[in-house]
Amino acid sequence: MTKIKAAITGVEAYFPEYALTNEELSQMVDTSDEWITTRVGIKERRILRERGKGSSYLGSIAVEKLLKKTKTSPSEVELLICATVTPDMQFPAAANIISEKTGIKNGFSFDINAACSGFLYALATAASFIESGNYKKIIVVGAEKMSSITDYTDRATCPLFGDAAGAVMIEPSANKDVGIFDYKLESDGDGVKHLHMKAGGSAKPASHETVDAREHFIYQEGQAVFKFAVSRMADASLEMMDKNDIKPEDLAWLVPHQANLRIIEAVARRMGISKDQVMINIHKYGNTTAATLPLCIWEWENKLKKGDNIILTTFGAGFTWGAMYLKWAYNGNNTK
Ligand code: UT7
């Protein structure tokens, strides 16, 4: 039996209009453009300011654009997976709300929470549904309103995050030489102490005290997370290269999670690749958690060529991390 391969056949993205610059942040907390630029590599991040709009708003616009661009009717979509840590509400899933907003009524939908690795986990999940032979059109969307869980009085975390969404179409590959070839996903719950949100879940539901203690925001021990992020993303990516016999010069693009420019550079160094083989847009959007990978792929789509060797890699809360090796399935178009 010939194995069905899954491929990305289209990509779209959406980010809010409002750009919060380092200069503006410097008026809010004790920080500077110089510190943020040299330590993290971010210049500005997009923020969804309209009240009452959540991640599903961002995600549904990305999905609508994707349907239009790929000339897909909502009724053809069999499954929509949303990767997010900032769903509109604890339940139902943001994926259900995005499906409703975009008219996807013939399929099912669910969320995946693997923090910054959510998009990679969702992509691997979608690939497995396609490889089963039972599904032909799946949308994976990473959608995050990180500003809703960012403490804008905490200078250690507030410069880092931004809001955005990116969506890809996954279909059976028409050609066995392209598509998703391999992946490795990992997690280690021991990482919870370094990166989490203290309250608002079932262990510590929201109360007057939790709000007063500012426990509904991202808590991160930056240095510990930094070290794990570099070693785990590099190890997972090198494993993809080794297993699939990809030399540094054979790699067209590395698509790394965008949390810190220094992390990205360290991972690229360990892989033996140059900076011009790496997709980097952290300066414009910051860390958009599950949306960083599709946002990169969308921005680079026009440069991508059929057969390009691409490695995606992520690291996030959990800890969760992994890498995926794919061969790009089509030549970039100019529809954007
Ligand atoms: O996406 C999920 C995974 N997350 C990540 O991968 C993030 C990993 N961590 C990081 O990217 C970095 O650790 C951070 C960007 C979060 C922090 O950078 P760092 O180089 O590790 O800085 P640090 O936390 O060690 O702080 C160094 C100094 C401290 O001052 P002292 O103690 O040396 O006097 C901080 O108080 O920088 C200070 N600092 C700041 N100064 C100006 C911390 N934040 C700021 C700030 N502006 N915004």
Coordinates of C-alpha atoms in Angstrom, one line a residue, residues 72-311:
T72 CA -12.1 26.4 -1.0
S73 CA -15.8 26.3 0.0
P74 CA -16.3 26.2 3.8
S75 CA -18.5 23.1 3.2
E76 CA -15.4 21.2 1.9
V77 CA -13.4 21.5 5.2
E78 CA -13.7 18.3 7.2
L79 CA -11.6 19.3 10.2
L80 CA -10.4 22.5 11.7
I81 CA -7.7 22.4 14.5
C82 CA -7.0 25.6 16.4
A83 CA -3.7 25.8 18.3
T84 CA -4.1 28.4 21.1
V85 CA -3.4 29.2 24.8
T86 CA -5.7 32.1 24.6
P87 CA -9.1 30.7 23.6
D88 CA -12.0 33.2 23.8
M89 CA -13.3 31.3 26.8
Q90 CA -12.3 28.2 28.7
F91 CA -14.9 26.3 26.8
P92 CA -16.1 25.7 24.1
A93 CA -13.0 25.5 21.9
A94 CA -11.9 28.5 19.9
A95 CA -11.9 26.1 16.9
N96 CA -15.7 25.7 17.3
I97 CA -16.2 29.5 17.3
I98 CA -13.8 30.0 14.3
S99 CA -15.7 27.3 12.4
E100 CA -19.0 29.0 13.2
K101 CA -17.7 32.4 12.1
T102 CA -16.3 31.1 8.8
G103 CA -19.3 28.9 7.9
I104 CA -17.4 25.6 8.3
K105 CA -20.4 23.4 9.3
N106 CA -19.7 20.0 7.6
G107 CA -16.7 19.1 9.7
F108 CA -15.6 18.9 13.3
S109 CA -13.2 21.1 15.2
F110 CA -11.1 21.2 18.3
D111 CA -8.3 23.1 20.1
I112 CA -4.8 21.9 20.9
N113 CA -3.0 23.5 23.8
A114 CA 0.7 22.9 23.5
A115 CA 1.7 26.6 24.0
C116 CA 4.3 27.8 21.6
S117 CA 4.5 24.3 20.1
G118 CA 0.8 24.2 19.5
F119 CA 1.0 24.8 15.8
L120 CA 3.6 22.1 15.3
Y121 CA 1.5 19.6 17.3
A122 CA -1.6 20.6 15.4
L123 CA 0.2 20.2 12.0
A124 CA 1.4 16.7 13.0
T125 CA -2.2 15.8 14.1
A126 CA -3.6 17.0 10.9
A127 CA -1.0 15.1 8.9
S128 CA -2.0 11.9 10.7
F129 CA -5.7 12.4 9.8
I130 CA -4.7 13.0 6.1
E131 CA -2.4 10.0 6.1
S132 CA -5.3 7.8 7.4
G133 CA -6.9 8.3 4.0
N134 CA -10.2 9.4 5.6
Y135 CA -9.7 13.2 5.3
K136 CA -8.9 15.4 2.4
K137 CA -9.1 19.0 3.6
I138 CA -8.0 20.2 7.0
I139 CA -7.3 23.7 8.3
V140 CA -4.8 24.3 11.0
V141 CA -4.9 27.7 12.6
G142 CA -2.7 29.2 15.3
A143 CA -4.5 32.1 16.9
E144 CA -3.4 34.1 19.9
K145 CA -4.4 37.2 21.7
M146 CA -1.4 37.1 24.0
S147 CA -2.1 40.7 25.1
S148 CA -5.0 39.2 27.1
I149 CA -2.6 37.3 29.5
T150 CA 0.3 39.8 29.4
D151 CA 1.0 41.9 32.5
Y152 CA 1.8 45.4 31.2
T153 CA 3.3 46.3 34.6
D154 CA 5.9 43.5 34.4
R155 CA 8.9 44.6 32.3
A156 CA 10.3 41.0 32.2
T157 CA 7.4 39.7 30.1
C158 CA 5.4 42.6 28.6
P159 CA 7.9 43.4 25.8
L160 CA 7.9 39.8 24.6
F161 CA 4.4 38.9 23.3
G162 CA 2.0 40.0 20.5
D163 CA -1.3 39.1 18.9
A164 CA -1.7 37.3 15.5
A165 CA -3.1 34.4 13.7
G166 CA -1.9 32.2 10.8
A167 CA -3.7 29.4 9.0
V168 CA -2.7 26.6 6.6
M169 CA -4.6 24.2 4.4
I170 CA -3.5 20.5 4.7
E171 CA -4.4 18.1 1.9
P172 CA -3.1 14.8 0.6
S173 CA 0.0 15.6 -1.5
A174 CA -0.5 15.2 -5.2
N175 CA 3.1 14.2 -5.5
K176 CA 4.9 11.7 -3.1
D177 CA 8.1 13.7 -3.4
V178 CA 6.7 16.7 -1.5
G179 CA 4.8 17.1 1.8
I180 CA 5.4 16.3 5.5
F181 CA 8.2 13.6 5.7
D182 CA 9.0 13.4 9.4
Y183 CA 8.5 14.9 12.8
K184 CA 9.5 14.5 16.4
L185 CA 7.3 15.9 19.2
E186 CA 8.3 15.9 22.8
S187 CA 7.1 17.2 26.1
D188 CA 8.3 17.4 29.7
G189 CA 5.8 18.5 32.4
D190 CA 8.8 19.2 34.7
G191 CA 8.9 22.5 32.8
V192 CA 5.7 23.8 34.3
K193 CA 7.5 25.5 37.2
H194 CA 9.4 27.8 34.8
L195 CA 6.5 28.9 32.6
H196 CA 2.8 29.0 33.4
M197 CA -0.2 31.0 34.4
K198 CA -0.8 30.7 38.1
A199 CA -4.6 31.1 38.3
G200 CA -7.8 30.8 36.3
G201 CA -7.6 27.0 35.9
S202 CA -9.4 24.3 38.0
A203 CA -6.6 24.2 40.6
K204 CA -6.9 27.9 41.4
P205 CA -10.1 29.4 39.9
A206 CA -10.4 33.1 39.5
S207 CA -11.1 34.9 42.8
H208 CA -10.7 38.4 44.1
E209 CA -7.4 37.3 45.6
T210 CA -6.0 35.9 42.4
V211 CA -6.9 39.1 40.5
D212 CA -5.3 41.2 43.2
A213 CA -2.2 39.1 43.1
R214 CA -1.9 39.5 39.3
E215 CA -2.0 35.7 38.8
H216 CA -3.9 35.7 35.5
F217 CA -0.8 36.6 33.5
I218 CA 2.2 34.8 32.0
Y219 CA 4.7 33.8 34.6
Q220 CA 8.1 33.0 33.1
E221 CA 11.6 32.3 34.5
G222 CA 13.3 33.6 31.4
Q223 CA 16.9 32.3 31.8
A224 CA 15.8 28.7 32.5
V225 CA 13.4 28.7 29.6
F226 CA 16.1 30.2 27.3
K227 CA 18.6 27.4 28.0
F228 CA 16.0 24.6 27.4
A229 CA 14.7 26.4 24.3
V230 CA 18.1 26.5 22.6
S231 CA 19.1 22.9 23.4
R232 CA 15.8 21.2 22.7
M233 CA 15.0 23.0 19.4
A234 CA 18.6 22.4 18.2
D235 CA 18.5 18.7 19.2
A236 CA 15.1 18.1 17.6
S237 CA 16.2 19.9 14.4
L238 CA 19.5 18.1 14.2
E239 CA 17.7 14.8 14.6
M240 CA 15.5 15.7 11.6
M241 CA 18.6 16.5 9.6
D242 CA 20.4 13.3 10.7
K243 CA 17.5 10.9 10.1
N244 CA 16.7 12.4 6.7
D245 CA 20.2 12.9 5.6
I246 CA 20.0 16.7 5.2
K247 CA 23.3 18.5 5.1
P248 CA 23.3 22.2 6.3
E249 CA 23.6 23.3 2.6
D250 CA 20.6 21.2 1.6
L251 CA 18.3 23.1 3.9
A252 CA 16.3 25.8 2.2
W253 CA 14.7 27.2 5.3
L254 CA 14.6 26.8 9.0
V255 CA 11.3 28.1 10.5
P256 CA 11.9 28.5 14.2
H257 CA 9.5 29.6 16.9
Q258 CA 10.0 33.4 17.3
A259 CA 10.6 33.9 21.1
N260 CA 14.0 35.5 21.1
L261 CA 16.4 36.4 18.3
R262 CA 19.4 35.1 20.4
I263 CA 17.7 31.7 20.7
I264 CA 17.1 31.5 17.0
E265 CA 20.7 32.5 16.2
A266 CA 22.0 29.9 18.7
V267 CA 19.9 27.1 17.2
A268 CA 21.0 28.1 13.6
R269 CA 24.6 28.0 14.8
R270 CA 24.3 24.5 16.3
M271 CA 22.7 23.3 13.0
G272 CA 25.6 24.7 11.0
I273 CA 23.3 26.9 8.8
S274 CA 23.6 30.6 8.0
K275 CA 21.2 33.3 9.0
D276 CA 19.9 33.7 5.4
Q277 CA 18.5 30.2 5.7
V278 CA 16.3 31.2 8.6
M279 CA 12.9 32.8 8.6
I280 CA 13.0 35.7 11.2
N281 CA 10.2 38.2 11.7
I282 CA 10.3 38.5 15.5
H283 CA 11.2 42.2 15.2
K284 CA 7.8 43.0 13.7
Y285 CA 5.4 40.7 15.7
G286 CA 7.2 39.5 18.9
N287 CA 6.3 36.1 20.3
T288 CA 2.8 35.2 19.0
T289 CA 3.0 31.8 20.6
A290 CA 1.0 29.3 18.3
A291 CA 1.0 31.8 15.5
T292 CA 4.7 32.3 14.9
L293 CA 5.3 29.5 12.4
P294 CA 2.3 30.2 10.1
L295 CA 3.1 33.9 10.2
C296 CA 6.7 33.2 9.0
I297 CA 5.5 30.7 6.3
W298 CA 3.0 33.3 5.1
E299 CA 5.6 36.0 4.9
W300 CA 8.0 33.8 3.0
E301 CA 5.5 32.1 0.8
N302 CA 6.5 34.0 -2.4
K303 CA 10.1 32.9 -2.0
L304 CA 9.3 29.2 -1.5
K305 CA 9.9 26.7 -4.3
K306 CA 8.4 23.2 -4.8
G307 CA 10.8 20.7 -3.3
D308 CA 12.5 23.1 -0.8
N309 CA 13.7 21.3 2.3
I310 CA 12.2 23.0 5.3
I311 CA 12.5 22.3 9.0

